[in-house]
PDB file of N, CA, C and O in Angstrom:
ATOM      1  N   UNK A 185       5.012   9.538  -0.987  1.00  0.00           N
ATOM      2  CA  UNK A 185       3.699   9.874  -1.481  1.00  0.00           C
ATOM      3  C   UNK A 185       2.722   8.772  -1.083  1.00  0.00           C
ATOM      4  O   UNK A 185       2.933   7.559  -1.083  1.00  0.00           O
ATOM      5  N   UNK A 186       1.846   9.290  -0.815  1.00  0.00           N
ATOM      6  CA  UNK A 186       0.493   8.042  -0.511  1.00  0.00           C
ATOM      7  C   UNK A 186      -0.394   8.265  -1.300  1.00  0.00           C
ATOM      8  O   UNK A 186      -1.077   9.288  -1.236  1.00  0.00           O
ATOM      9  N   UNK A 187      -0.528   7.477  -2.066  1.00  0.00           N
ATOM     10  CA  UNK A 187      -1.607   6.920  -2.996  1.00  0.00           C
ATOM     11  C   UNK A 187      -2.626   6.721  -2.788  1.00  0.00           C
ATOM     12  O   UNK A 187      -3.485   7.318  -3.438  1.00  0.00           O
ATOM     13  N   UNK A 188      -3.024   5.695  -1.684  1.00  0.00           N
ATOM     14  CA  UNK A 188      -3.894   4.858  -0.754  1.00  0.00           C
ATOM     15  C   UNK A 188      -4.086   4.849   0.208  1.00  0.00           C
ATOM     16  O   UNK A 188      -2.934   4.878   0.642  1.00  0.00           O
ATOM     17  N   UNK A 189      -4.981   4.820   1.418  1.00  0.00           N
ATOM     18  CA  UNK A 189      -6.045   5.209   0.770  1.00  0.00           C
ATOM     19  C   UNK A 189      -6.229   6.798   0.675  1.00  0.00           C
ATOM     20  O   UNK A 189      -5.365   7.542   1.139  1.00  0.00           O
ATOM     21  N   UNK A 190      -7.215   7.217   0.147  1.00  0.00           N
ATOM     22  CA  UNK A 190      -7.324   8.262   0.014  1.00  0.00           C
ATOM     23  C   UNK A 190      -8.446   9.074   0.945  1.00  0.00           C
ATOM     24  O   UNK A 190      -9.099   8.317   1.664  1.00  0.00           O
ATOM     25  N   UNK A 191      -8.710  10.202   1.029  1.00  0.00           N
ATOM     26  CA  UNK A 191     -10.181  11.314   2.283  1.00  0.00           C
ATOM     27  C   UNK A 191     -11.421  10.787   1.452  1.00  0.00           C
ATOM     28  O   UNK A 191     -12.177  11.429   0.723  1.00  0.00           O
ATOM     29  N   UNK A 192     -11.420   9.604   1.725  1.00  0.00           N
ATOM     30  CA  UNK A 192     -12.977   9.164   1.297  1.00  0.00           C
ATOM     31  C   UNK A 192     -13.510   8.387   2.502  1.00  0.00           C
ATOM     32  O   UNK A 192     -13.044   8.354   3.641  1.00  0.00           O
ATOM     33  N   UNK A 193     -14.786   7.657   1.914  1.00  0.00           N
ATOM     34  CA  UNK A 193     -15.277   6.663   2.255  1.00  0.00           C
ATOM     35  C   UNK A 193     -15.111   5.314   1.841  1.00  0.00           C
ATOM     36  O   UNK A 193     -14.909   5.316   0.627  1.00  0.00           O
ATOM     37  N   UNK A 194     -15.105   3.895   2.417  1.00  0.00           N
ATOM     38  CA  UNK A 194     -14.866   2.898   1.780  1.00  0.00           C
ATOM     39  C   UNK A 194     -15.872   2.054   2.533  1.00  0.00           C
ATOM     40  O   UNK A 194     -15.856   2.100   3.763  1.00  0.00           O
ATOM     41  N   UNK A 195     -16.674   1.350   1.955  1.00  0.00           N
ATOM     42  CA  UNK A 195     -17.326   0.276   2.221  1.00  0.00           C
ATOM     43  C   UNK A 195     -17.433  -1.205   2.783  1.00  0.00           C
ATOM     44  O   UNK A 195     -18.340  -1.952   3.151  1.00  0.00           O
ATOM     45  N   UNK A 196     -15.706  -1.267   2.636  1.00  0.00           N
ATOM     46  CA  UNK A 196     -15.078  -2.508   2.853  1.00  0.00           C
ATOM     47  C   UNK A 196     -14.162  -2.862   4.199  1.00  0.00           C
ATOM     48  O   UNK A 196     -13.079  -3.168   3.700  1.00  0.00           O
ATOM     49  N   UNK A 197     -14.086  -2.930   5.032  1.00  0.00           N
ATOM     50  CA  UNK A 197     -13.032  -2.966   6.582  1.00  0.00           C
ATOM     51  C   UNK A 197     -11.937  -3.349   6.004  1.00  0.00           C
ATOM     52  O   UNK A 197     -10.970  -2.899   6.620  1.00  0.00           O
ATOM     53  N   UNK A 198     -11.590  -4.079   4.952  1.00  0.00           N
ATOM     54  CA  UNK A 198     -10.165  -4.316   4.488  1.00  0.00           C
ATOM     55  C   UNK A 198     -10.054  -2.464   3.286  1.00  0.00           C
ATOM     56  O   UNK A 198     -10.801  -1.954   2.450  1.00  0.00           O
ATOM     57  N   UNK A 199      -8.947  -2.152   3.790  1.00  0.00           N
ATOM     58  CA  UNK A 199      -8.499  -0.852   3.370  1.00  0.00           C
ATOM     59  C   UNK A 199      -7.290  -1.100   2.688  1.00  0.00           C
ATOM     60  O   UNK A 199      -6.527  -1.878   3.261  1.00  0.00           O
ATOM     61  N   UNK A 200      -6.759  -0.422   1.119  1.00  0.00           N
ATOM     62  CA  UNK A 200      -5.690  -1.119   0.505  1.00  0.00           C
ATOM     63  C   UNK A 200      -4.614   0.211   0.892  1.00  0.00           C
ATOM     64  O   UNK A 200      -5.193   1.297   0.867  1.00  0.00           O
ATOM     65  N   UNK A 201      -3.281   0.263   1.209  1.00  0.00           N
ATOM     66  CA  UNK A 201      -2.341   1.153   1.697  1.00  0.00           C
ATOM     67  C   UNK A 201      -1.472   0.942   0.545  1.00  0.00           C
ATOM     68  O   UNK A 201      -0.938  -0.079   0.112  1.00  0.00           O
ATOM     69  N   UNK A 202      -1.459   2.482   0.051  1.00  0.00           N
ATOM     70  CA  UNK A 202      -0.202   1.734  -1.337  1.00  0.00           C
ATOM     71  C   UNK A 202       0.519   3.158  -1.083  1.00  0.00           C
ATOM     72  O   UNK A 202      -0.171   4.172  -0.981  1.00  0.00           O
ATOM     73  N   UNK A 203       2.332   3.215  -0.956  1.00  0.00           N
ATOM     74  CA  UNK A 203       2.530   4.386  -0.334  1.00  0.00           C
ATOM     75  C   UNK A 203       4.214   4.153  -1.625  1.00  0.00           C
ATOM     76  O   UNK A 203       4.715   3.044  -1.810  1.00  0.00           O
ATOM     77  N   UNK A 204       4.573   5.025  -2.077  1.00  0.00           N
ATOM     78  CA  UNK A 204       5.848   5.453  -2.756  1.00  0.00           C
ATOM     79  C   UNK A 204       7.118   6.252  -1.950  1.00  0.00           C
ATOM     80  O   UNK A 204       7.197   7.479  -1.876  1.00  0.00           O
ATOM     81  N   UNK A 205       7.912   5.474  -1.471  1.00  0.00           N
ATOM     82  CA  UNK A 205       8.951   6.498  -0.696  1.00  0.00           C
ATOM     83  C   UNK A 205      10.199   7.275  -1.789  1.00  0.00           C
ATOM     84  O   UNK A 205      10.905   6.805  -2.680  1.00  0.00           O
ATOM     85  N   UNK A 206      10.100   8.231  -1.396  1.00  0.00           N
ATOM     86  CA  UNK A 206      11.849   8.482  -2.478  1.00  0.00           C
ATOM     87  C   UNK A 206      13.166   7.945  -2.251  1.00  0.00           C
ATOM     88  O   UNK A 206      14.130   8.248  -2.954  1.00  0.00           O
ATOM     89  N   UNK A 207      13.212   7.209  -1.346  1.00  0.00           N
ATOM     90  CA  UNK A 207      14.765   6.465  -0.659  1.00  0.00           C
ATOM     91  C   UNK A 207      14.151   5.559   0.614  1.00  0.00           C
ATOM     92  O   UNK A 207      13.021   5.627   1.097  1.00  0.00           O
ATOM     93  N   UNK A 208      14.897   4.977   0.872  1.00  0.00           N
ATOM     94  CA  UNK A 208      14.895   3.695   1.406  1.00  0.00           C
ATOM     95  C   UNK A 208      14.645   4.108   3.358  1.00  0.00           C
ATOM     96  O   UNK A 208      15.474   4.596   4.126  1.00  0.00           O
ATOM     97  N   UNK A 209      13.449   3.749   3.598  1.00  0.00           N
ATOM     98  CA  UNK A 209      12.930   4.393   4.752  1.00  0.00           C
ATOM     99  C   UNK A 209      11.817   3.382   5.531  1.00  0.00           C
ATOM    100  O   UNK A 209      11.027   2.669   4.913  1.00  0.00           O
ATOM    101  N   UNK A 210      11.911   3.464   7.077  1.00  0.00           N
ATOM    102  CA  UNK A 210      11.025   2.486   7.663  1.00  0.00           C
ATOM    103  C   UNK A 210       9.442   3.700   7.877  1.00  0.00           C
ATOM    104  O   UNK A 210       9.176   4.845   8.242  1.00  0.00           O
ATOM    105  N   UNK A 211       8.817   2.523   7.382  1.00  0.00           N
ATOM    106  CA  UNK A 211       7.451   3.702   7.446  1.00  0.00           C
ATOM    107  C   UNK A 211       6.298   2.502   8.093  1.00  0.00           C
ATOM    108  O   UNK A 211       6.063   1.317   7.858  1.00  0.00           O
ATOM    109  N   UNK A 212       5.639   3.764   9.221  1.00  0.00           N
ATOM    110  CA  UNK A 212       4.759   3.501  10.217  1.00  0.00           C
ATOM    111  C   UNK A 212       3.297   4.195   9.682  1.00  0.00           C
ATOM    112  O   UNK A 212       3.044   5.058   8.842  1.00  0.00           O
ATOM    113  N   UNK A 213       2.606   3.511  10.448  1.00  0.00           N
ATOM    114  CA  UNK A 213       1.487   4.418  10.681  1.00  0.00           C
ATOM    115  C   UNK A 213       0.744   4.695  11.868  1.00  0.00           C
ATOM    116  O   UNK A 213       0.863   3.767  12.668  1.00  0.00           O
ATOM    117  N   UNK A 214      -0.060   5.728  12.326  1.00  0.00           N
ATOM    118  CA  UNK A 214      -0.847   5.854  13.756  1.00  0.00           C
ATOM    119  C   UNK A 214      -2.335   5.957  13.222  1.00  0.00           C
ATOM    120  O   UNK A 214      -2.661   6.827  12.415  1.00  0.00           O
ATOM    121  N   UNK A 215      -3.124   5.112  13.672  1.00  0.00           N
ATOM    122  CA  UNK A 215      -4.724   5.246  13.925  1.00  0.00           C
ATOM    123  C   UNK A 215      -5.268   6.014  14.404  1.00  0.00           C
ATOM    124  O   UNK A 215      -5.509   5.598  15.537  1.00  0.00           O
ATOM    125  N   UNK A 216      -5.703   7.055  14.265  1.00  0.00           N
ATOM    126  CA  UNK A 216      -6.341   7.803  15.391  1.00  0.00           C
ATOM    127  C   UNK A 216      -5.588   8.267  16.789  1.00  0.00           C
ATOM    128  O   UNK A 216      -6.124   8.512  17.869  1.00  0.00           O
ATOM    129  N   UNK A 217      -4.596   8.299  16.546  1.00  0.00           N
ATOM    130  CA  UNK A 217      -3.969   8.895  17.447  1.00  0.00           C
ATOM    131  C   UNK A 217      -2.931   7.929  18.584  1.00  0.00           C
ATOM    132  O   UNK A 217      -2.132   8.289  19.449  1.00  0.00           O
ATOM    133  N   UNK A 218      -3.326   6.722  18.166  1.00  0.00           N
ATOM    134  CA  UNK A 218      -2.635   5.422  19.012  1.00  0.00           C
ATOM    135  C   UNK A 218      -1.093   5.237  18.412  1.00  0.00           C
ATOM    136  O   UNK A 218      -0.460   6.064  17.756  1.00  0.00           O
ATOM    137  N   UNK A 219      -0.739   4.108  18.766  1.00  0.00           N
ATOM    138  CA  UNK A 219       0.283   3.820  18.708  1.00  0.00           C
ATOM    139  C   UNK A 219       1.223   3.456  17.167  1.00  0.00           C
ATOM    140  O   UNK A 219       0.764   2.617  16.393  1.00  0.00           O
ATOM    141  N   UNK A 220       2.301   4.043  16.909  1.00  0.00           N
ATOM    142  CA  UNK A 220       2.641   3.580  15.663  1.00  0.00           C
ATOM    143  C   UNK A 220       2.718   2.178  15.127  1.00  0.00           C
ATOM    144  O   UNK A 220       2.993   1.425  16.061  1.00  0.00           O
ATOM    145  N   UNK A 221       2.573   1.474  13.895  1.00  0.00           N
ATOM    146  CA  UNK A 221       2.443   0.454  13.815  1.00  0.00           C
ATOM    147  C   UNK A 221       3.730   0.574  12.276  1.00  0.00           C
ATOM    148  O   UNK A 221       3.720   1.247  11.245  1.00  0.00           O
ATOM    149  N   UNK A 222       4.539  -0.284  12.754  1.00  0.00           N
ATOM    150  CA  UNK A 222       5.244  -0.396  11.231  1.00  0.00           C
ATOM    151  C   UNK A 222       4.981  -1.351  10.329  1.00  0.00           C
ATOM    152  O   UNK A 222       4.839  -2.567  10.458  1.00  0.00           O
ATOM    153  N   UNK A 223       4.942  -0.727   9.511  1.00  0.00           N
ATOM    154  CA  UNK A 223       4.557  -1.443   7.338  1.00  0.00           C
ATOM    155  C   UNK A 223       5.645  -1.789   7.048  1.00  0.00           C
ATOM    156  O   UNK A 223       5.561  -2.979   6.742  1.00  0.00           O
ATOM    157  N   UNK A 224       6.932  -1.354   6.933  1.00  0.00           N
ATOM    158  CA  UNK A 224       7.723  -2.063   6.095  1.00  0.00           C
ATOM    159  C   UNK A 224       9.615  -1.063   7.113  1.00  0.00           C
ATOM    160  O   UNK A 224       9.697  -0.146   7.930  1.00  0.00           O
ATOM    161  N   UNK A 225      10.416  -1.718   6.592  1.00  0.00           N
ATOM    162  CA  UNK A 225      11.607  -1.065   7.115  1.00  0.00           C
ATOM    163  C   UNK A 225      12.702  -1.081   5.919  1.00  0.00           C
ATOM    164  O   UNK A 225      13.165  -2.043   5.306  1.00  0.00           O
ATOM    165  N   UNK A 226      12.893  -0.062   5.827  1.00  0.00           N
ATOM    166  CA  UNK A 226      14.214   0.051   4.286  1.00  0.00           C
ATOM    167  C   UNK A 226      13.509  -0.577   3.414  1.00  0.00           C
ATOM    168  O   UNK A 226      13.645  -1.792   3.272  1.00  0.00           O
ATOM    169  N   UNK A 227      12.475   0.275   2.547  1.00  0.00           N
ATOM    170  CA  UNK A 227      11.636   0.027   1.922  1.00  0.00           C
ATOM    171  C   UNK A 227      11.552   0.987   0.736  1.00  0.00           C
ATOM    172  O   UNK A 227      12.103   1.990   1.190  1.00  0.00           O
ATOM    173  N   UNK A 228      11.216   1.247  -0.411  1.00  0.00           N
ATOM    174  CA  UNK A 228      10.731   2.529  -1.394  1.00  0.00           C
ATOM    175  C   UNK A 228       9.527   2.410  -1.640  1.00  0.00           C
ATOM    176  O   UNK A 228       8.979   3.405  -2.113  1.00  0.00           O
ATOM    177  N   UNK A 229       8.786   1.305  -1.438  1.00  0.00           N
ATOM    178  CA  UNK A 229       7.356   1.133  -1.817  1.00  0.00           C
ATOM    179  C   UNK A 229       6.709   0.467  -0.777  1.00  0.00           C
ATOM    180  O   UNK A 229       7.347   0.015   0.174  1.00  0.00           O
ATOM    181  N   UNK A 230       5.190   0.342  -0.900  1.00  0.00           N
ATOM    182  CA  UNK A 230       4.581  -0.501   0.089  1.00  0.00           C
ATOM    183  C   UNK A 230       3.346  -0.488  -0.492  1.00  0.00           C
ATOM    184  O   UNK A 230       3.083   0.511  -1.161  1.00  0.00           O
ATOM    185  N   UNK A 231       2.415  -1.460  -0.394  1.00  0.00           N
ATOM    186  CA  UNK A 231       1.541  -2.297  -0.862  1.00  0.00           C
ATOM    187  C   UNK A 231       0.797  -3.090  -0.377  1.00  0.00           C
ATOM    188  O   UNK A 231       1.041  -4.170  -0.914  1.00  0.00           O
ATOM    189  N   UNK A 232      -0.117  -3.210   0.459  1.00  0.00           N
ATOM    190  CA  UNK A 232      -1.003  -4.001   0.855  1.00  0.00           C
ATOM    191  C   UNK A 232      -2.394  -3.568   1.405  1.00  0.00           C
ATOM    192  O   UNK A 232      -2.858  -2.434   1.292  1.00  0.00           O
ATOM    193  N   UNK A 233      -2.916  -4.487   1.936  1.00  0.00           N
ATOM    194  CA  UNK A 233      -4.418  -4.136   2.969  1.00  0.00           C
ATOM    195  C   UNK A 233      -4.180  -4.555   4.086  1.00  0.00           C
ATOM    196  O   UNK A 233      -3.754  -5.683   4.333  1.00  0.00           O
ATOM    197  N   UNK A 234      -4.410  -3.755   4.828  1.00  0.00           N
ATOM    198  CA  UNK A 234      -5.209  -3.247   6.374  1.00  0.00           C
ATOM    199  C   UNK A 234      -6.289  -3.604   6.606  1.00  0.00           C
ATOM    200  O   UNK A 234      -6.907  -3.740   5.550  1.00  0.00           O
ATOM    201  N   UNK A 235      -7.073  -3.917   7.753  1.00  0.00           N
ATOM    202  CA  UNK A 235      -8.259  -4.224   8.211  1.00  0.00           C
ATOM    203  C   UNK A 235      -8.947  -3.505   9.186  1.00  0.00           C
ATOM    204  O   UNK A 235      -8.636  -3.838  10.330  1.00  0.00           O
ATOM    205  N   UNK A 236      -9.865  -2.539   9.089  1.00  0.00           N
ATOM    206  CA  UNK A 236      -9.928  -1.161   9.762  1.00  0.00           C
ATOM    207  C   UNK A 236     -11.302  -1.643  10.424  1.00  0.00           C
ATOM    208  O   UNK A 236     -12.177  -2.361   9.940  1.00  0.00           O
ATOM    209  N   UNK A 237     -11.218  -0.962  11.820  1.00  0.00           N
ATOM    210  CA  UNK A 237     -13.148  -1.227  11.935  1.00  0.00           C
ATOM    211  C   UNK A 237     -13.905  -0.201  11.411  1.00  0.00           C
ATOM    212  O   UNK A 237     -13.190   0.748  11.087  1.00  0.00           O
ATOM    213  N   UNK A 238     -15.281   0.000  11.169  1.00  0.00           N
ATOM    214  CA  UNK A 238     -15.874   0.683  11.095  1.00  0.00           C
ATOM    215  C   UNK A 238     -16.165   2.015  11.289  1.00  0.00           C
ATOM    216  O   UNK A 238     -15.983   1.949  12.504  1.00  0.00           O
ATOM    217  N   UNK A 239     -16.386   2.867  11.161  1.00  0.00           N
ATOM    218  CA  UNK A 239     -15.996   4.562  11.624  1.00  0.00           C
ATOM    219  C   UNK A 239     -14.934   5.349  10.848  1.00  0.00           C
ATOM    220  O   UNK A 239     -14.440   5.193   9.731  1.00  0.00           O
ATOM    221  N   UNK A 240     -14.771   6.165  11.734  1.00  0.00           N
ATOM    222  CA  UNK A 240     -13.675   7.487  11.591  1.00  0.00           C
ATOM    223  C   UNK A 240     -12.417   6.911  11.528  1.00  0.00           C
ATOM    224  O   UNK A 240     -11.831   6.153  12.301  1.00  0.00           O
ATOM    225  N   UNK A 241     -12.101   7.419  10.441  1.00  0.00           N
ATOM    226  CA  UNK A 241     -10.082   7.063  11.102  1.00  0.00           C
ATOM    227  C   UNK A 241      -9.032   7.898  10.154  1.00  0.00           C
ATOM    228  O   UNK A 241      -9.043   7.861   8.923  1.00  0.00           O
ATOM    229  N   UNK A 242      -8.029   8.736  11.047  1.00  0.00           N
ATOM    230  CA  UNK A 242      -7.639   9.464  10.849  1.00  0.00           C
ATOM    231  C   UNK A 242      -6.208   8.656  11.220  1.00  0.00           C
ATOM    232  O   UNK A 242      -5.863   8.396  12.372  1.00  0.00           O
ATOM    233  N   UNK A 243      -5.329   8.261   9.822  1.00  0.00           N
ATOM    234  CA  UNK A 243      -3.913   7.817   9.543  1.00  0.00           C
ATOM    235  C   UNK A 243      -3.001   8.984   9.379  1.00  0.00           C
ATOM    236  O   UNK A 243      -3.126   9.912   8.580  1.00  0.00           O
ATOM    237  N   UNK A 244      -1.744   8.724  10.567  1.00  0.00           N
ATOM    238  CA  UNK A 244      -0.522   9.750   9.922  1.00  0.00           C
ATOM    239  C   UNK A 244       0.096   8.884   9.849  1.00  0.00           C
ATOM    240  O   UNK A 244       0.236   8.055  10.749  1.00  0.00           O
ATOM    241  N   UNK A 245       0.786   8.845   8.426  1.00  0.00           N
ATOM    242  CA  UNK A 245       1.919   7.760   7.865  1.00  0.00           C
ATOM    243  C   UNK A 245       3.290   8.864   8.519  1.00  0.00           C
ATOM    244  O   UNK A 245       3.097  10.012   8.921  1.00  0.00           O
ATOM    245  N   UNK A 246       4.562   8.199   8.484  1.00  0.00           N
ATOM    246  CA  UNK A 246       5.669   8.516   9.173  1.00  0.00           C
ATOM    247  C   UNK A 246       6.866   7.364   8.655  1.00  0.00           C
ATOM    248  O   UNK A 246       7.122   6.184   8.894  1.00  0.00           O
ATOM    249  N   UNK A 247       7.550   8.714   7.606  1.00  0.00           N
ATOM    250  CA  UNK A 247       8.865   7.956   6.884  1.00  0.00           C
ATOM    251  C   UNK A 247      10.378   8.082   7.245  1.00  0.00           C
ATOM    252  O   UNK A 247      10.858   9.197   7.038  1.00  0.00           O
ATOM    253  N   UNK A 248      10.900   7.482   7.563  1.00  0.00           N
ATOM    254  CA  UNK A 248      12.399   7.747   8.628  1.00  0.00           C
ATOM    255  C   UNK A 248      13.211   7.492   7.420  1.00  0.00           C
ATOM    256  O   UNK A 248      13.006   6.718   6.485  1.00  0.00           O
ATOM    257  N   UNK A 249      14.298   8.418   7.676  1.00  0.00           N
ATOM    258  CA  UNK A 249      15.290   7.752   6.535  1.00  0.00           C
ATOM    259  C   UNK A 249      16.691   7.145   7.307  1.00  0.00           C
ATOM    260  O   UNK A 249      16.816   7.394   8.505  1.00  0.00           O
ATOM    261  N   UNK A 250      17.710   6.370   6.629  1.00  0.00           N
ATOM    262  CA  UNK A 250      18.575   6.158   7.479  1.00  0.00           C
ATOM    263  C   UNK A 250      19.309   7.614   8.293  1.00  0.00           C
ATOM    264  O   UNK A 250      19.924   7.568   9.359  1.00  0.00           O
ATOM    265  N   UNK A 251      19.134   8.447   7.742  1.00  0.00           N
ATOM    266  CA  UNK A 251      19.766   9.882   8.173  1.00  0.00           C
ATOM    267  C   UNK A 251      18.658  10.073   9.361  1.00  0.00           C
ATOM    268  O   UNK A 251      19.152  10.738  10.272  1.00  0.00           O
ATOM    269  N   UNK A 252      17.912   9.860   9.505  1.00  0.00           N
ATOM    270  CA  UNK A 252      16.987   9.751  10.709  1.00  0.00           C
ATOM    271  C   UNK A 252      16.250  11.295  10.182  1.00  0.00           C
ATOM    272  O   UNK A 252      15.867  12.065  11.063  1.00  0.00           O
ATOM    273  N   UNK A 253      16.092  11.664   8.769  1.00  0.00           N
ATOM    274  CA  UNK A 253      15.164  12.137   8.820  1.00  0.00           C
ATOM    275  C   UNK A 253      13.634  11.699   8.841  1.00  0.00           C
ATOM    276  O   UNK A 253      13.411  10.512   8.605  1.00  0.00           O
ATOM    277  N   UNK A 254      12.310  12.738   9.159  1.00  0.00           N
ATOM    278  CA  UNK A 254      11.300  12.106   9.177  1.00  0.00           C
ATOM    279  C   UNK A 254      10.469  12.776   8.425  1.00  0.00           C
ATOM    280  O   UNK A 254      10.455  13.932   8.848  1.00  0.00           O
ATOM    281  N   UNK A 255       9.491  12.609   7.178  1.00  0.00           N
ATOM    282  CA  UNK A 255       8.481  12.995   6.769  1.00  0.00           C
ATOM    283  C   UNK A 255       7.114  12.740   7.476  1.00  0.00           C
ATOM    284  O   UNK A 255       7.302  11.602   7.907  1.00  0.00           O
ATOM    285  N   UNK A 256       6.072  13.031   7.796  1.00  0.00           N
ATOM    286  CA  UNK A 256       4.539  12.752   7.722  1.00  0.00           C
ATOM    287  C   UNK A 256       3.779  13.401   6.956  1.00  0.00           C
ATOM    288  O   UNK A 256       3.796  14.587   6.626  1.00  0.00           O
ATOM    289  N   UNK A 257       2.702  12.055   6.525  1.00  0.00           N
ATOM    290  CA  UNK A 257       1.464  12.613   5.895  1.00  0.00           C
ATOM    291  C   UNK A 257       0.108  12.221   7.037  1.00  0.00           C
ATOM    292  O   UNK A 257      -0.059  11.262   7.791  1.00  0.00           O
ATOM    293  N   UNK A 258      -0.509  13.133   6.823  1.00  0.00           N
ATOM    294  CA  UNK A 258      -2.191  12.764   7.088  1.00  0.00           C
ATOM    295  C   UNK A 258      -3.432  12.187   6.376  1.00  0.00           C
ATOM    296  O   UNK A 258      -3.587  12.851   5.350  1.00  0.00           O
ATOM    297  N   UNK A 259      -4.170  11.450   6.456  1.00  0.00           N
ATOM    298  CA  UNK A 259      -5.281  11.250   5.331  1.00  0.00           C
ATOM    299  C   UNK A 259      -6.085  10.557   6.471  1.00  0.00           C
ATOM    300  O   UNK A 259      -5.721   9.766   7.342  1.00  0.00           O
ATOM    301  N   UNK A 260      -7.448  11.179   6.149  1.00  0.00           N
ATOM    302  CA  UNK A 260      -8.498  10.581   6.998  1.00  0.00           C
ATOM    303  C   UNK A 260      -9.552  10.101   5.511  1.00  0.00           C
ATOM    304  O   UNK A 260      -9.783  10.440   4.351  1.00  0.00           O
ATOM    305  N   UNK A 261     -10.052   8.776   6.874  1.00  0.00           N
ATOM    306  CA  UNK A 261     -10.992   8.170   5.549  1.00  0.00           C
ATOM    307  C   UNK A 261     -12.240   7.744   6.670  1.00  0.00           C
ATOM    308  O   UNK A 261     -12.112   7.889   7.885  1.00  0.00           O
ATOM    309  N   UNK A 262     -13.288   7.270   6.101  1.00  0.00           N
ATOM    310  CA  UNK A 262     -14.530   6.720   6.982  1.00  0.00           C
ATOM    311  C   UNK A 262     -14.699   5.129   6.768  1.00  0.00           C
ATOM    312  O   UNK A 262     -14.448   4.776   5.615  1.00  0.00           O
ATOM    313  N   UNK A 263     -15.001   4.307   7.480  1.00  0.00           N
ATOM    314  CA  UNK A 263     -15.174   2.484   6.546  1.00  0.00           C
ATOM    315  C   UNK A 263     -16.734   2.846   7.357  1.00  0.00           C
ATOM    316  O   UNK A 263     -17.026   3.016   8.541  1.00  0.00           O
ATOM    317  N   UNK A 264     -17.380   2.861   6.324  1.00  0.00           N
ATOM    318  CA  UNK A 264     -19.166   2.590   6.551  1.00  0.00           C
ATOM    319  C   UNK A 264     -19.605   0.977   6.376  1.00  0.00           C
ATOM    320  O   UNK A 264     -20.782   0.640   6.502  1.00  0.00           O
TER     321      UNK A 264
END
């Protein structure tokens, strides 16, 4: 589940990512369509800030489990 951020707007270039896994999973994310970036590996939770530029940005988070299954979510947000 992703918590954070959420289809808004945020004011701030630091963006807080707070994400709940159900089992123990390496989870990435893609910017706009670029390259995955990994947050954490064999993880259930995650917690921190990001530093986004300005504009559009459209995050798909991506949760692997050791079974090599994969979940994704989408959430687009704006940093004005």
């Amino acid at each position: 589940t992703i918590l954070s951020p959420s289809n808004s707007s945020y004011s701030r270039i630091s963006v807080r990512i707070t994400a709940l896994i159900s089992e123990q999973s390496k989870l990435e994310y893609s910017d706009n369509g670029k390259r995955f970036i990994s947050l954490c590996s064999l993880c259930t939770k995650y917690n921190s800030t990001r530093t986004f530029s300005r504009g559009a940005h459209n995050l798909v988070f991506r949760a692997t489990d050791k079974a090599g299954n994969v979940a994704e979510k989408s959430v687009s947000f704006t940093v004005v």
